[in-house]
Coordinates of C-alpha atoms and ligand atoms in Angstrom, one line a residue:
M11 CA -241.0 91.3 3.6
P12 CA -238.0 89.1 2.8
E13 CA -237.4 85.9 4.7
A14 CA -235.1 86.2 7.9
V15 CA -232.3 83.8 7.7
V16 CA -230.7 82.8 11.1
I17 CA -227.5 80.6 11.0
V18 CA -226.3 78.6 14.3
G19 CA -222.6 78.4 14.3
A20 CA -220.2 80.9 13.1
G21 CA -217.3 78.5 11.8
Q22 CA -216.3 77.5 8.5
G23 CA -219.8 76.7 7.1
G24 CA -221.8 79.3 8.9
F25 CA -219.4 82.0 7.8
Q26 CA -219.5 80.6 4.1
L27 CA -223.2 80.6 4.3
A28 CA -223.7 84.3 5.3
A29 CA -221.2 85.4 2.7
S30 CA -222.8 83.5 0.0
L31 CA -226.2 84.5 1.0
R32 CA -225.1 88.2 0.6
D33 CA -223.1 87.8 -2.5
G34 CA -226.1 86.2 -4.1
G35 CA -228.2 89.2 -3.2
H36 CA -230.2 88.0 -0.2
P37 CA -232.2 91.2 0.8
G38 CA -233.6 90.0 4.2
P39 CA -232.2 90.0 7.7
L40 CA -229.3 87.9 8.1
T41 CA -227.9 86.6 11.7
L42 CA -224.9 84.6 12.4
I43 CA -224.6 83.3 15.9
G44 CA -221.5 81.7 17.3
E45 CA -220.8 80.4 20.7
E46 CA -217.0 81.2 20.3
P47 CA -215.9 84.8 20.9
G48 CA -214.4 86.9 18.1
L49 CA -214.6 86.8 14.4
P50 CA -215.2 83.7 12.5
Y51 CA -212.0 81.8 11.8
Q52 CA -210.3 79.0 10.1
R53 CA -209.2 75.8 12.1
P54 CA -206.8 74.1 9.6
P55 CA -203.8 76.1 10.6
L56 CA -204.4 75.2 14.3
S57 CA -202.6 72.1 14.1
K58 CA -200.0 73.4 11.6
G59 CA -198.6 76.8 11.0
Y60 CA -200.2 78.4 14.1
L61 CA -198.4 76.2 16.5
L62 CA -195.1 76.5 14.6
G63 CA -195.4 80.4 15.0
K64 CA -195.8 80.8 11.2
T65 CA -199.4 81.8 11.3
A66 CA -200.4 84.7 13.6
A67 CA -203.9 84.6 15.4
Q68 CA -205.1 87.5 13.2
Q69 CA -204.4 85.5 10.0
L70 CA -206.8 82.7 11.2
E71 CA -209.8 85.3 10.8
L72 CA -211.7 84.4 7.7
R73 CA -212.7 88.2 7.2
P74 CA -212.2 91.4 9.2
A75 CA -215.1 92.9 11.1
A76 CA -215.7 95.5 8.4
F77 CA -216.9 92.5 6.2
F78 CA -219.9 91.8 8.4
V79 CA -220.8 95.5 8.9
E80 CA -220.6 96.4 5.3
R81 CA -222.8 93.3 4.3
N82 CA -225.3 93.9 7.1
I83 CA -224.7 90.5 8.5
E84 CA -225.7 90.6 12.2
L85 CA -222.7 88.7 14.1
L86 CA -223.7 87.6 17.4
A87 CA -220.3 86.3 18.7
G88 CA -219.8 84.7 22.1
D89 CA -223.6 83.7 22.4
R90 CA -224.9 80.3 22.4
V91 CA -228.3 79.2 20.9
L92 CA -229.9 77.3 23.8
A93 CA -233.3 76.3 22.2
I94 CA -235.2 76.3 18.8
D95 CA -238.9 77.0 18.8
G96 CA -239.8 75.2 15.6
A97 CA -243.5 75.9 15.9
A98 CA -242.9 79.8 16.5
R99 CA -239.7 79.9 14.4
I100 CA -237.6 81.5 17.1
V101 CA -234.2 80.7 18.6
Q102 CA -233.6 81.4 22.1
L103 CA -229.9 82.6 23.0
A104 CA -227.9 82.2 26.3
S105 CA -227.8 86.0 26.6
G106 CA -231.7 86.0 26.8
A107 CA -231.8 87.3 23.2
T108 CA -234.3 85.8 20.8
R109 CA -234.3 85.8 17.0
P110 CA -237.2 84.9 14.9
Y111 CA -236.4 83.0 11.4
G112 CA -238.2 82.3 8.1
H113 CA -235.2 79.8 7.6
L114 CA -232.6 78.6 10.0
V115 CA -229.4 76.7 9.2
L116 CA -227.6 74.6 11.7
A117 CA -223.8 74.7 11.2
T118 CA -222.8 73.6 14.8
G119 CA -219.9 71.5 13.7
A120 CA -218.4 68.8 16.0
R121 CA -216.9 68.5 19.4
P122 CA -213.7 66.4 20.4
R123 CA -214.4 63.0 21.8
M124 CA -212.6 63.0 25.0
L125 CA -211.2 59.9 27.0
K126 CA -213.1 58.8 30.0
V127 CA -210.0 57.3 32.0
P128 CA -208.5 58.2 35.4
G129 CA -206.6 61.6 35.3
A130 CA -208.4 62.7 32.0
E131 CA -209.1 66.1 33.9
L132 CA -205.6 66.9 34.7
A133 CA -203.9 70.0 33.4
G134 CA -202.0 69.4 30.3
V135 CA -204.5 66.8 28.8
Q136 CA -206.2 68.5 26.1
A137 CA -208.1 68.3 22.8
L138 CA -207.5 70.7 19.7
R139 CA -210.7 72.0 18.1
T140 CA -210.8 75.7 18.9
A141 CA -208.6 78.8 18.8
V142 CA -208.6 78.8 22.6
D143 CA -207.3 75.1 22.5
A144 CA -204.6 76.0 20.3
R145 CA -203.5 79.0 22.2
A146 CA -203.2 76.6 25.3
L147 CA -201.3 74.1 23.3
L148 CA -199.0 76.8 21.9
R149 CA -198.2 78.0 25.5
R150 CA -197.7 74.4 26.7
L151 CA -195.4 73.4 23.8
G152 CA -193.3 76.3 24.6
T153 CA -192.0 74.8 27.8
A154 CA -192.8 71.2 27.5
R155 CA -190.2 68.5 26.7
R156 CA -192.3 65.4 26.2
L157 CA -195.7 65.4 24.2
V158 CA -198.0 62.2 24.1
V159 CA -200.6 62.2 21.2
I160 CA -203.6 59.9 21.7
G161 CA -204.8 59.0 18.2
A162 CA -202.8 58.8 15.0
G163 CA -205.4 60.5 12.8
F164 CA -205.0 63.6 11.0
I165 CA -204.9 66.0 13.8
G166 CA -202.8 63.9 15.9
L167 CA -200.3 63.4 13.2
E168 CA -200.0 67.0 12.3
V169 CA -199.5 68.0 15.9
A170 CA -196.9 65.3 16.4
V171 CA -195.0 66.7 13.3
V172 CA -195.1 70.2 14.7
A173 CA -193.9 69.1 18.1
C174 CA -190.9 67.1 16.5
E175 CA -189.9 70.2 14.7
L176 CA -190.0 72.1 17.9
G177 CA -187.7 69.6 19.5
L178 CA -190.0 67.7 21.8
Q179 CA -189.8 64.0 22.5
V180 CA -193.1 62.6 20.9
D181 CA -195.0 59.4 21.5
V182 CA -198.1 58.6 19.5
L183 CA -200.5 56.0 20.8
E184 CA -203.0 54.6 18.6
S185 CA -205.4 51.7 19.4
A186 CA -205.5 50.3 15.7
E187 CA -202.6 48.5 14.3
R188 CA -201.6 51.5 12.0
A189 CA -202.1 55.3 11.6
L190 CA -205.0 56.7 9.7
L191 CA -206.8 53.3 9.6
R192 CA -210.4 54.5 8.8
C193 CA -209.0 57.4 6.6
V194 CA -206.4 56.3 4.0
S195 CA -204.8 53.1 2.4
A196 CA -202.0 51.4 4.0
P197 CA -199.1 52.7 1.6
V198 CA -200.3 56.3 2.3
A199 CA -200.7 55.6 6.2
T200 CA -197.2 54.1 6.3
Y201 CA -195.6 56.5 4.3
L202 CA -196.5 59.3 6.8
A203 CA -195.9 57.4 9.8
D204 CA -192.5 56.5 8.5
A205 CA -191.8 60.2 7.7
L206 CA -192.8 61.2 11.1
A207 CA -190.7 58.2 12.8
R208 CA -187.7 59.6 10.9
R209 CA -188.3 62.8 12.7
G210 CA -188.0 60.9 16.1
A211 CA -191.5 60.2 17.0
R212 CA -192.2 56.9 18.6
F213 CA -195.3 55.0 17.6
H214 CA -197.3 52.7 20.0
F215 CA -199.9 50.8 17.9
S216 CA -202.6 48.7 19.3
S217 CA -202.1 50.7 22.4
A218 CA -204.7 52.7 24.4
A219 CA -204.4 55.0 27.3
E220 CA -205.9 53.6 30.4
A221 CA -204.9 56.5 32.7
F222 CA -203.2 59.7 33.2
H223 CA -200.8 60.1 36.2
G224 CA -200.3 63.6 37.5
E225 CA -198.5 65.6 40.2
Q226 CA -199.9 68.8 41.6
G227 CA -202.8 68.5 39.3
H228 CA -200.5 68.5 36.0
V229 CA -200.3 65.4 33.8
R230 CA -196.7 63.8 34.1
A231 CA -197.4 60.3 32.4
V232 CA -199.6 58.4 30.4
L233 CA -200.2 54.6 31.2
T234 CA -201.1 52.3 28.1
N235 CA -203.1 49.1 28.3
R236 CA -199.9 47.2 27.5
G237 CA -198.4 48.2 30.8
E238 CA -196.1 51.0 29.5
T239 CA -195.7 54.3 31.2
L240 CA -195.0 57.2 28.7
A241 CA -193.6 60.5 30.4
A242 CA -195.7 63.4 29.2
D243 CA -195.7 67.3 29.9
V244 CA -198.7 67.8 27.6
V245 CA -201.0 65.2 26.1
V246 CA -203.1 66.0 23.0
V247 CA -206.2 63.8 22.6
G248 CA -207.1 63.4 19.0
A249 CA -209.6 60.6 19.3
G250 CA -211.9 62.0 16.8
V251 CA -215.0 64.1 17.1
E252 CA -218.8 63.8 17.7
P253 CA -221.3 65.8 15.5
D254 CA -222.7 68.7 17.6
D255 CA -226.3 67.7 17.2
A256 CA -227.6 68.3 20.7
L257 CA -229.6 71.5 19.7
A258 CA -231.3 69.5 16.7
R259 CA -231.9 66.6 19.0
A260 CA -233.8 68.8 21.6
A261 CA -235.8 70.5 18.9
G262 CA -237.1 67.2 17.8
L263 CA -235.3 66.9 14.5
Q264 CA -234.2 63.6 13.0
V265 CA -230.7 62.9 14.3
Q266 CA -228.6 59.7 13.6
G267 CA -224.8 60.1 14.1
G268 CA -225.3 63.7 12.9
I269 CA -228.3 65.9 11.8
V270 CA -230.1 63.8 9.2
V271 CA -230.6 65.9 6.0
D272 CA -232.1 65.0 2.5
A273 CA -230.1 65.6 -0.7
H274 CA -231.0 69.5 -0.6
L275 CA -229.6 69.6 3.0
L276 CA -233.0 70.1 4.5
T277 CA -233.6 68.6 8.0
S278 CA -236.8 66.8 8.9
D279 CA -238.2 70.5 9.5
P280 CA -238.5 72.1 6.1
A281 CA -237.7 75.5 7.6
I282 CA -234.4 74.1 8.9
S283 CA -231.2 73.1 7.0
A284 CA -228.0 71.7 8.5
I285 CA -224.6 71.9 6.7
G286 CA -220.9 70.8 7.5
D287 CA -219.6 68.5 10.2
C288 CA -222.8 68.3 12.0
A289 CA -224.9 67.1 9.0
R290 CA -225.3 63.5 7.8
F291 CA -226.4 63.7 3.9
P292 CA -227.1 61.2 1.2
A293 CA -224.4 61.2 -1.4
P294 CA -224.6 59.8 -4.8
Y295 CA -221.3 58.0 -4.6
S296 CA -221.9 56.5 -1.3
A297 CA -224.2 53.6 -0.3
Q298 CA -224.6 55.2 3.3
P299 CA -225.4 58.5 4.2
L300 CA -222.2 60.5 5.0
R301 CA -221.0 62.8 7.6
L302 CA -217.8 64.5 6.5
E303 CA -215.3 66.7 8.4
S304 CA -213.6 69.0 5.9
V305 CA -213.5 72.6 4.9
Q306 CA -214.5 71.6 1.5
N307 CA -217.7 70.0 2.6
A308 CA -218.7 72.8 4.9
V309 CA -217.9 75.5 2.2
D310 CA -219.7 73.7 -0.6
Q311 CA -222.8 72.7 1.4
A312 CA -223.0 76.4 2.6
R313 CA -223.1 77.3 -1.0
C314 CA -225.7 74.8 -1.8
V315 CA -228.1 76.0 0.8
A316 CA -227.4 79.7 -0.2
A317 CA -228.4 78.8 -3.8
R318 CA -231.7 77.2 -2.7
L319 CA -232.5 80.1 -0.5
A320 CA -231.9 82.2 -3.6
G321 CA -234.3 80.3 -5.5
K322 CA -232.0 78.0 -7.5
P323 CA -232.3 74.7 -5.5
A324 CA -230.1 71.8 -6.6
P325 CA -229.2 68.5 -4.8
Y326 CA -225.7 68.4 -3.0
E327 CA -223.5 66.4 -5.2
K328 CA -220.0 67.7 -4.8
V329 CA -217.0 65.2 -5.0
P330 CA -215.2 65.5 -1.6
W331 CA -211.8 66.4 -1.2
F332 CA -209.5 67.0 1.7
W333 CA -205.9 67.9 2.6
S334 CA -203.4 67.3 5.3
D335 CA -200.2 69.1 5.6
Q336 CA -197.3 67.1 7.5
G337 CA -194.0 68.9 7.6
E338 CA -192.8 68.5 4.0
N339 CA -195.5 66.1 3.1
R340 CA -198.9 67.3 1.7
L341 CA -201.8 64.4 1.6
Q342 CA -204.6 65.3 -0.7
I343 CA -207.6 63.1 -1.1
A344 CA -210.4 63.1 -3.6
G345 CA -213.5 61.1 -3.2
V346 CA -214.6 58.6 -0.7
A347 CA -213.0 55.2 -0.3
E348 CA -214.2 52.1 1.5
A349 CA -212.0 49.4 3.4
S350 CA -212.7 46.9 0.7
D351 CA -211.8 49.2 -2.3
E352 CA -208.9 47.8 -4.6
V353 CA -205.7 49.6 -3.8
V354 CA -203.5 50.5 -6.9
L355 CA -200.2 52.4 -6.3
R356 CA -199.1 55.0 -8.9
G357 CA -195.5 55.8 -8.6
A358 CA -192.8 55.0 -6.1
V359 CA -193.3 55.5 -2.4
G360 CA -189.5 56.1 -2.1
D361 CA -189.7 59.1 -4.5
G362 CA -192.0 60.9 -1.9
K363 CA -194.4 61.7 -4.7
F364 CA -197.1 59.2 -5.5
S365 CA -200.6 58.4 -5.7
V366 CA -203.1 55.5 -4.6
L367 CA -206.1 55.0 -6.7
R368 CA -209.0 53.2 -5.0
L369 CA -211.4 51.2 -7.0
R370 CA -214.5 49.2 -6.4
G371 CA -216.1 46.9 -9.0
G372 CA -213.8 48.6 -11.7
R373 CA -215.1 52.0 -10.7
L374 CA -212.7 54.8 -9.3
T375 CA -214.0 55.8 -5.8
A376 CA -211.0 57.8 -4.4
V377 CA -207.4 59.1 -5.1
E378 CA -204.9 59.8 -2.3
S379 CA -202.0 61.8 -3.5
I380 CA -198.7 62.6 -1.6
N381 CA -197.0 65.6 -2.8
N382 CA -198.8 65.2 -6.2
A383 CA -201.2 68.1 -6.9
A384 CA -201.5 67.2 -10.6
D385 CA -202.8 63.6 -9.8
H386 CA -205.2 65.2 -7.2
M387 CA -206.7 67.7 -9.6
A388 CA -207.2 65.3 -12.3
A389 CA -208.7 62.8 -9.8
R390 CA -211.3 65.4 -8.7
K391 CA -212.3 66.0 -12.4
L392 CA -212.6 62.3 -13.1
L393 CA -214.8 61.7 -10.0
A394 CA -217.2 64.7 -10.9
A395 CA -217.4 63.3 -14.5
G396 CA -217.9 59.8 -13.2
V397 CA -215.1 58.7 -15.4
T398 CA -213.2 55.5 -14.3
V399 CA -209.6 54.2 -15.0
T400 CA -208.4 50.8 -15.5
C401 CA -205.9 49.3 -13.1
E402 CA -203.3 49.5 -15.9
Q403 CA -203.7 53.2 -16.5
A404 CA -203.8 53.9 -12.7
A405 CA -200.4 52.3 -12.3
D406 CA -198.9 53.6 -15.4
T407 CA -197.1 57.1 -14.4
S408 CA -196.5 57.9 -18.1
F409 CA -200.3 57.7 -18.5
K410 CA -201.8 61.3 -18.0
L411 CA -205.0 60.9 -15.8
A412 CA -205.9 64.5 -16.9
S413 CA -206.3 63.1 -20.5
L414 CA -209.1 61.2 -19.4
A415 CA -210.8 63.9 -17.6
A416 CA -210.4 66.2 -20.7
A417 CA -211.9 63.5 -22.9
Ligands
LIG9 P1 -217.0 74.5 12.7 O1 -216.0 75.3 11.9 O2 -216.5 73.6 13.8 O3 -218.1 75.5 13.3 C1 -219.0 75.3 14.2 C2 -219.2 76.4 15.1 O4 -220.6 76.3 15.7 C3 -218.2 76.4 16.4 O5 -217.8 77.6 16.4 C4 -219.1 76.1 17.5 O6 -218.7 77.0 18.8 C5 -220.5 76.8 17.1 N1 -221.6 76.1 17.7 C6 -222.0 75.0 18.1 N2 -223.2 74.8 18.7 C7 -223.6 76.1 18.9 C8 -224.9 76.9 19.4 N3 -225.7 76.1 19.9 N4 -224.8 78.1 19.5 C9 -223.8 78.9 18.7 N5 -222.8 78.5 18.3 C10 -222.6 77.1 18.2 N6 -210.1 70.2 7.3 C11 -209.6 70.2 6.1 O7 -210.3 70.1 5.2 N7 -208.2 70.2 6.1 C12 -207.4 70.4 7.1 O8 -206.1 70.4 7.1 C13 -208.0 70.5 8.3 N8 -207.5 70.8 9.4 C14 -207.9 70.8 10.7 C15 -207.3 71.0 11.8 C16 -207.9 71.3 13.0 C17 -207.1 71.5 14.3 C18 -209.4 71.3 13.3 C19 -210.1 71.3 14.4 C20 -210.1 70.9 12.0 C21 -209.4 70.7 10.8 N9 -210.2 70.4 9.6 C22 -209.5 70.4 8.4 C23 -211.7 70.3 9.6 C24 -212.5 71.6 9.3 O9 -211.9 72.7 10.0 C25 -213.9 71.4 9.7 O10 -214.5 70.4 8.9 C26 -214.6 72.6 9.5 O11 -214.3 73.6 10.2 C27 -216.0 72.5 9.6 O12 -216.9 73.5 9.5 P2 -218.3 73.7 10.3 O13 -218.8 75.0 10.0 O14 -219.0 72.4 10.0 O15 -217.9 73.6 11.8

């Protein structure tokens, strides 16, 4: 009897794993369980085209319903896994159903970090993680005049760009001294923040929300720790996410800022794997185990587990990459940088097309590209091959990075 695989979480990673398992010929029962209703969908457009009305709800879906039927993938949508019985190898669902597994994969993603300040429960204060969140925000942006975004991270900046385009007055509150502090180098962050400021957004750095004021249960203003009062009809909290590891924790799996997995993405129980936003994994290019929040990471980890379950095990060693679309600007990142990395500018910021190469100890660690797909693609190849560049080559735009990758 072939092994039954049960996947908890029908998001980007869970969907990809189910698809890759069937593509790879997995013959056994395959169940994909998702707490959210409806078909598995992609999140990136939720903070971009969907809010602008350019991406319809149906276009978010990763595949139509027939895809799951044709591949004999049992999709249990709108049901939550409440508990894992690791000894009996059974999961218990909120509906009362149970499913036995030979192998279980946790692809539970992450949940937005909400603020614990007075007024946080007011209508109009929301995060943006799910299609339901996005629908609510779309509706609110349709009538709102003033948006306050809390957190100048990727999602906060993307929403702010859209809101400016829709004609709202936008204030961005950020507790750090600049945007994207933990994510990208100063030149890239400054470029994106300046572009947003030119659209009319106002930044409030080193500022935190202390309270929300409301009228009749609806948010009307944000009070900051610097004594400012920012009028708001809608507030988007983009204060980062926490890995959704409660189920794993309750099942006694090792959890430490995410579900701890080994190089093959196996948890401390060899019958259970974890992938995507919820997993903390050892990476060859990082001294510390990593937890990444990106489509690439969820998809490639799903493929890695699918290959292992098909009898072709290999450690997970993919070079991470990521993108963020902010109006006319596309940021692409390859690799993983640390704050201490040397920063080499390639191209002129004023041209609106440049890259920043990050090096540590003479070794290339990451490349951040603005509107420069060629540098990004070359960077992915260089990082995968472990080829480094000198600072002189990095800064010289006439030097083709791709030539090193080819060599
Ligand atoms: P998810 O896609 O979050 O799926 C996890 C699923 O598991 C959820 O549906 C959840 O409800 C479900 N679940 C959790 N617990 C249970 C349970 N006990 N039982 C049943 N189901 C459960 N990445 C990029 O690379 N580029 C971008 O431009 C980009 N933009 C983004 C914009 C937004 C607004 C958001 C929210 C994310 C964006 N991301 C982007 C990040 C990317 O979408 C995530 O990294 C990716 O979705 C992670 O996939 P995942 O499968 O790990 O988790």
